[in-house]
Amino acid sequence: MTSSPQKSAFSKHTQEQIQQPSTTANTNDENPYGQMSLTARLLVFLLVPSATGLIGLFSSFLQSTRTPPEGQEPHTIDLDRDFMTPFLLGLAFVIVIGFQTGGFRVAGGMTAMERKFALSWPKAKRVRKVRRERVIVEDEDGDLDDDTKKDR
């Protein structure tokens, strides 16, 4: 008989959770910092790959200024190898980060970020195991009493 109050308390709790509105939907609308502007996104998509490409080009320039050891060819600057490869890697990096953050959105302002996964896993349900034991008690008279008969 103890399970019915627990069921009613549980059902009340689940009904309260269903009726409560989602708080994350309201925070993006109220917060001006919830989403990056278009100019900020364009700057991120242009500056990060361009910076990595220029760093690669600069390191190739520094390598070409050294005098090569005897028997080796001097280092030549190749725009495709020295600028485009780091540029494309930086662009791929920014695109992946953009997908993972949902378009550089921040839920709840700049302080908290809610993760949203591509796959939703089923919620685990707790299974409560009920263990019933049969206890046999001997009376003073020597009679055996079974406690399970009293519960029925």
Backbone as a ProteinNet text record, in pm:
[ID]
protein_1_A
[PRIMARY]
MTSSPQKSAFSKHTQEQIQQPSTTANTNDENPYGQMSLTARLLVFLLVPSATGLIGLFSSFLQSTRTPPEGQEPHTIDLDRDFMTPFLLGLAFVIVIGFQTGGFRVAGGMTAMERKFALSWPKAKRVRKVRRERVIVEDEDGDLDDDTKKDR
[TERTIARY]
81.7	0	86.8	216.2	302.6	335.6	311.6	347.8	250.3	125	28.4	61.3	104.4	144.1	268.3	358.1	476.5	438.7	346.1	302.9	235.1	152.5	84.2	183.2	282.4	383.5	465.8	496.1	572.8	491.7	364	280.7	262.7	253.1	245.3	373.6	485.3	614.5	628.8	589.5	600.1	504.1	385.7	291.3	345.6	411.9	471.9	582.4	662	769.8	715.1	608	549.3	490	428.8	360.9	455.9	578.2	672	724.9	728.6	784.2	936	991.6	1136.3	1201.6	1304.1	1371.4	1476.4	1529	1633.7	1577.2	1451.1	1392	1377.1	1352.5	1334.6	1466.3	1574.5	1700.1	1760	1744.1	1799	1725.8	1594.1	1517.8	1546.7	1569.6	1589.9	1733.7	1829.2	1968.8	2020.1	2075.2	2127.6	2256.5	2326.1	2450.4	2428.4	2303.8	2271.1	2322.6	2342.9	2386	2481.3	2582.4	2678.1	2614	2655.3	2602.6	2665.6	2609.5	2658.8	2799.4	2828.1	2963	3066.8	3028.9	3122.7	3149.5	3046.8	3067.4	3157.5	3132.5	3217.5	3362.1	3381.3	3517.8	3585.6	3511.5	3569.1	3602.6	3511.6	3534.5	3644.2	3675.8	3782.8	3915	3909.5	4032.9	4110	4041.9	4112.8	4181.8	4112.8	4184.5	4292.8	4266.8	4368.3	4491.1	4470.3	4583.9	4666.8	4602	4678.9	4752.4	4688.6	4756.6	4876	4861.7	4973.9	5086.8	5053.9	5158.4	5235	5162.9	5230.5	5317.3	5270	5347.5	5470.4	5455.6	5567.9	5673.9	5629.6	5728.2	5801.8	5735.4	5802.5	5901.8	5865.3	5957.1	6082.3	6063.1	6179.7	6267	6204.9	6280.3	6357.3	6303.5	6371.7	6487.6	6490.6	6599.8	6725.2	6709.8	6828.6	6909.1	7035.9	7120.1	7115	7085	7073	7211.4	7216.4	7344.3	7388.5	7514.2	7566.6	7500	7467.4	7405.8	7254	7192.7	7046.4	6999.8	6879.8	6821.9	6772.1	6775.7	6718.4	6567	6511	6365.9	6293.4	6193.6	6113.2	5975.7	5920.5	5789.1	5684	5597.2	5488.1	5357.8	5280.2	5158.2	5056.3	5048.7	4950.7	4987.3	5113.1	5157.1	5166.8	5213.9	5245.8	5129.9	5039	4927	4794.2	4763.8	4630.2	4603.9	4703	4681.1	4650.2	4730	4690.7	4558.5	4531.6	4405.6	4287.4	4294.2	4183.1	4167.9	4277.9	4268.5	4205.4	4242	4180.8	4033.2	3995.6	3854.9	3775.5	3832.4	3764.8	3748.6	3850	3843.1	3728.9	3715.7	3610.4	3473.1	3461.4	3332.8	3291.6	3385.8	3354.3	3313.3	3384.5	3347.6	3211.2	3180.9	3050.2	2937.3	2958.9	2856.9	2839.4	2948.3	2939.2	2872.5	2887.8	2826.8	2690.2	2641	2509.2	2511.1	2609.1	2616.9	2670.5	2760.9	2820.9	2715.4	2612	2508.8	2548.9	2513.5	2540.3	2407.9	2371.1	2246.1	2267.7	2183.5	2193.7	2300.2	2334.1	2433.7	2573.5	2669.6	2808.9	2854.9	2769.5	2814.8	2793.7	2681.1	2650.4	2618.8	2655.2	2630.2	2567.6	2453.5	2383.8	2424.5	2458.9	2499.3	2377.1	2376	2271.5	2340.8	2306.7	2372.2	2292.4	2360.4	2294.1	2202.4	2243.5	2162.7	2107.8	1983.2	1926.5	1917.8	1978.9	1978.9	1851.7	1799.8	1680.3	1713	1617.2	1637.7	1635.6	1724.7	1732.8	1623.9	1558.1	1454.7	1509.9	1485.9	1531.6	1436	1493.6	1413.4	1441.7	1337.3	1353.3	1325.9	1422.1	1404.7	1343.8	1237.8	1170.1	1212.2	1262.6	1310.1	1218.9	1157.7	1067.8	1135.7	1140	1202.3	1096.6	1113.7	1022.2	1091	1033.2	1091.3	1005.5	1069.6	999.2	1041.6	943.6	970.1	912.6	989.4	943.9	889.9	769.1	707.2	764	719.1	761.1	706.9	591.5	530.4	598.5	682.1	744.3	670.6	564.8	492.2	569.6	563.6	629.5	527.4	559.3	473.4	541.4	464.3	516.5	471.7	567.8	534.4	468.8	493	434.1	284.3	231.8	87.1	19.2	88.4	31.1	21.3	115.4	115.4	4.5	-38.6	-138	-269.7
-119.3	0	126.8	113.2	230.6	279.3	198	238.8	340.6	344.6	438.5	584.2	619.2	758.9	795.3	699	727.9	749.3	670.1	687.5	821.5	860.5	988.4	1104.6	1092.3	1197.7	1203.4	1087.5	1083.6	1140.8	1105.9	1157.4	1308.4	1360.4	1505.6	1572.6	1509.4	1566.2	1568.7	1460.6	1457.5	1555.9	1573.3	1670.6	1812.6	1841.6	1973.8	1997.8	1894.9	1911	1933.2	1865.2	1881.5	2020.2	2072	2200.4	2319.1	2300.9	2411.7	2444.8	2572.2	2609	2597.3	2581.5	2569	2703.8	2704.3	2829.8	2866.9	2771.1	2802.6	2878	2858.5	2929.5	3078.3	3110.8	3251.4	3325.6	3258.3	3328.6	3380	3308.7	3356.7	3479.5	3487.7	3602.2	3726.1	3709.2	3822.7	3873.9	3788	3824.1	3876.7	3999	4049.4	3979.4	3914.8	3846.5	3699.8	3660.1	3521.1	3470.2	3557.6	3514.5	3618.9	3572.7	3664.8	3734	3856.6	3928.4	3873.9	3911.8	3862.1	3912.8	4036.5	4089.4	4017.8	3983.3	3911	3771.5	3706.1	3574.1	3582.6	3683.6	3698.6	3726.5	3806.9	3833.6	3706.1	3624.1	3498.5	3407.9	3399.2	3311.8	3364.5	3492.6	3545.5	3560.6	3608	3638.2	3513.5	3414.2	3296.3	3220.4	3188.6	3120.6	3206.8	3337.7	3425.8	3434.8	3440.5	3447.2	3318.6	3203.1	3078.4	3070.2	3116.7	3117.1	3210.3	3329.3	3424.2	3374	3305.6	3248.3	3141.6	3058.6	2957.8	3021	3128.2	3197.9	3265.3	3323.3	3388.3	3286.7	3171.9	3070.1	3016.6	3008.5	2966.9	3073.8	3201.1	3309.4	3303.2	3280.4	3269.3	3150.2	3043.3	2925.5	2952	3035.2	3064.1	3160.9	3239.1	3333.2	3264.5	3144.1	3072.2	3021.1	3012.5	2955	2803.5	2736.1	2590.1	2526	2409.1	2336.9	2297.1	2265.2	2229.9	2103.2	2104.2	1988.8	1991.4	2088.4	2097.2	2220.9	2210.9	2324.2	2428.7	2556.3	2657.9	2642.3	2678.1	2665.5	2771.6	2730.2	2824.2	2838.1	2956.6	2982.9	2938.1	2848.3	2798.4	2844.7	2925.9	2983.3	2875.4	2773.1	2667.3	2589.1	2557.4	2478.6	2564.4	2687.9	2769	2855.6	2894.7	2978.1	2903.7	2838.5	2779.7	2661	2576.3	2460	2503.5	2592.8	2639	2716.5	2792.5	2867.3	2771.8	2666.7	2571.5	2492.8	2460.6	2392.3	2483	2610.5	2705.9	2725.9	2727.4	2740.5	2618.2	2499	2376.8	2378.4	2428.1	2438.2	2530.3	2645.2	2740.8	2683.4	2612	2553	2446.1	2361.8	2256.8	2319	2419.5	2487.2	2553.9	2608	2668.8	2567.9	2448.1	2343.8	2297.9	2282.2	2232.1	2331.7	2458.7	2558.8	2603.2	2546	2583.3	2720.7	2749	2880.7	2985.6	2948	3036.6	3099.8	3022.8	3070.3	3036.6	3125.5	3103.2	3104.8	2992.7	2985.7	3042.2	3132.3	3188.8	3295.7	3360.2	3465.6	3409	3484.3	3443.9	3352.6	3325.2	3248.5	3099.9	3057.3	2914.6	2875.3	2752.5	2704.4	2565.8	2549	2421.7	2338	2213.2	2124.2	2060.3	2052.4	1981.6	1880.3	1755.1	1649	1613.6	1557.5	1516.6	1397.2	1307.7	1190.6	1206.8	1171.2	1176.5	1034.8	1013.6	882.2	866	743.8	723.4	743.2	795.5	819.2	686.6	672.7	549.1	549	437.6	424.1	341	386.9	312.3	197.9	82.2	-35.8	-71	-69.3	-99.1	-247.5	-316	-458	-475.7	-550.4	-578.2	-717.9	-723.9	-851.5	-894.1	-1007.7	-1058.7	-1176.8	-1168.9	-1276	-1345.4	-1470.1	-1548.6	-1573.6	-1517.5	-1528.2	-1624.4	-1723.4	-1821.1	-1797.2	-1771.1	-1739.8	-1852.8	-1897.5	-2004	-1940.1	-1979.6	-1927.3	-2000.3	-1954.3	-2018.8	-2160.9	-2184.3	-2316.5	-2413.9	-2363.3	-2449.8	-2448.6	-2367.1	-2357.3	-2266.4	-2300.5	-2218.9	-2124.3	-1995	-1895.1	-1845.9	-1824	-1774.5	-1629.6	-1535.4	-1393.6	-1360	-1439.9	-1408.2	-1428.4	-1514.7	-1535.9	-1411.6	-1338.6	-1220.6	-1106.7	-1101.4	-993.5	-1010.6	-1131.8	-1155.9	-1120.1
0	0	0	24.6	27.3	-112.7	-214.9	-349.6	-408	-363.1	-419.7	-385.7	-262.1	-240.5	-320.8	-338.6	-418.3	-564	-614.8	-752.9	-771	-676.2	-691	-681	-594	-584.4	-712.4	-766.6	-891.3	-1007.2	-1012.4	-1121	-1108.7	-986.7	-968.7	-1016.5	-984.3	-1024.4	-1176.5	-1242.9	-1388.8	-1452.6	-1396.8	-1450.4	-1436.1	-1325	-1305.2	-1406.5	-1434.8	-1532.5	-1672.4	-1706.2	-1838.8	-1854.7	-1749.5	-1757.4	-1751.8	-1699.4	-1690.5	-1829.3	-1867	-1997.5	-1995.7	-2112.1	-2124.3	-2097.2	-2013.7	-1979.7	-2082.4	-2158.8	-2256.6	-2375.7	-2409.9	-2523.2	-2491.2	-2367.5	-2330.1	-2319.9	-2285	-2262.9	-2392.4	-2504.1	-2630.1	-2680.1	-2657.1	-2703.2	-2619.8	-2492	-2403.1	-2407.5	-2433.9	-2424.7	-2558.4	-2562.2	-2688.5	-2730.5	-2638.1	-2671.7	-2707.8	-2727.5	-2753.6	-2886.5	-2984.2	-3115.4	-3172.6	-3244.5	-3305.3	-3424.4	-3449	-3564.1	-3692.1	-3804.4	-3933.1	-3960.9	-3924.3	-3948.5	-3861.8	-3738.3	-3652.2	-3707.6	-3759.7	-3820	-3942.5	-4027.4	-4145.8	-4108	-4004.4	-3958.6	-3908.5	-3836.1	-3787.9	-3905.3	-4002.7	-4117.6	-4209.8	-4204.6	-4288.4	-4214	-4090.6	-4019.4	-3974.7	-3920.7	-3870.6	-3983.5	-4095.5	-4203.1	-4267.3	-4282	-4340.8	-4251.5	-4121.8	-4029.4	-4036.6	-4042.6	-4051.6	-4185	-4294	-4424.2	-4425	-4365.5	-4361.1	-4271.7	-4164.8	-4078.8	-4155.1	-4231.7	-4313.7	-4420.2	-4484.5	-4586.5	-4526.1	-4406.8	-4339.7	-4297.5	-4248.8	-4210.6	-4332.5	-4447.2	-4570.3	-4616.3	-4598.9	-4633.3	-4546.6	-4416.9	-4328.3	-4366.2	-4409.9	-4450.1	-4579.4	-4666.7	-4793.4	-4773.9	-4666.4	-4644	-4591.7	-4537.3	-4490.1	-4608.4	-4588.2	-4693.5	-4680.8	-4791.4	-4782.3	-4769.7	-4708.5	-4703	-4844.4	-4857.4	-4990	-5041.4	-5168.2	-5230.2	-5227.2	-5160.8	-5156.9	-5232.6	-5286.9	-5357.7	-5258.3	-5294.3	-5204.7	-5198.6	-5084.4	-5062.1	-5143.6	-5218.1	-5295.5	-5228.9	-5242.8	-5184.9	-5285.3	-5241.5	-5323.9	-5258.9	-5332.8	-5275.9	-5240.6	-5321.7	-5294.3	-5168.7	-5153.2	-5037.8	-4911.6	-4926.4	-4809.2	-4759.8	-4848.8	-4804.9	-4809.7	-4921.2	-4939.7	-4847.2	-4825.6	-4738.2	-4594.5	-4532.9	-4397.9	-4397.8	-4505.9	-4515.2	-4515.2	-4597	-4603.6	-4473.7	-4408	-4278.7	-4172.7	-4173.4	-4079.7	-4109	-4238.4	-4275	-4231.1	-4248.6	-4203.3	-4051.2	-3980.7	-3835.1	-3791.4	-3855.1	-3819.9	-3852.8	-3964.2	-4001.9	-3901	-3859.3	-3761.3	-3628	-3583.1	-3457.8	-3472.5	-3589.6	-3613.8	-3605.1	-3660.4	-3650	-3506.4	-3435	-3298.3	-3205	-3229.3	-3141.7	-3191.6	-3299.1	-3350.8	-3414.1	-3496.2	-3559.5	-3465.9	-3376.8	-3278	-3188.3	-3153.9	-3062.1	-2920.8	-2832.7	-2691.5	-2619	-2558.2	-2483.5	-2343.8	-2302.7	-2168.9	-2158.3	-2267.3	-2263.5	-2277.4	-2230.3	-2244.2	-2131.1	-2034.2	-1918.4	-1934.2	-1988.3	-1994.6	-2137.6	-2171.3	-2306.2	-2298	-2359.3	-2353.8	-2473.9	-2449.5	-2557.7	-2619.2	-2748.8	-2820.6	-2910.1	-2891.9	-2965.7	-3090	-3188.1	-3310.9	-3286.5	-3199.8	-3166.5	-3025.8	-3008.1	-2873.9	-2820.6	-2707.7	-2645.6	-2564.5	-2557.5	-2475.2	-2327.9	-2256.2	-2114.2	-2040.3	-1947.4	-1868.9	-1763.2	-1751	-1649.8	-1535.5	-1416	-1298.6	-1272.8	-1259	-1227	-1082.3	-1003.9	-862.4	-841.8	-787	-760.3	-622.3	-618.9	-493.2	-449.1	-331.2	-278.7	-164.9	-181.8	-77.3	-10.5	118.5	195.1	280.3	294.5	376.7	510.3	615	748.2	830	886.1	969.1	1113.4	1197.6	1337.2	1421.9	1517.7	1606.3	1734.1	1774.3	1896	2018.2	2135.6	2260.4	2270.4	2208.3	2212.5	2116.8	2031.1	1932.2	1800	1790.2	1663.6	1567.5	1444.3	1342.1	1281	1277.5	1214.8	1088.3	987.3	861.5	844.9	832.6	822.5	690.4	588.6	458.3	459	546.3	554.8	613.2	699.9	760	657.6	562.3	463.4	360.5	337.7	234.4	286.6
[MASK]
++++++++++++++++++++++++++++++++++++++++++++++++++++++++++++++++++++++++++++++++++++++++++++++++++++++++++++++++++++++++++++++++++++++++++++++++++++++++

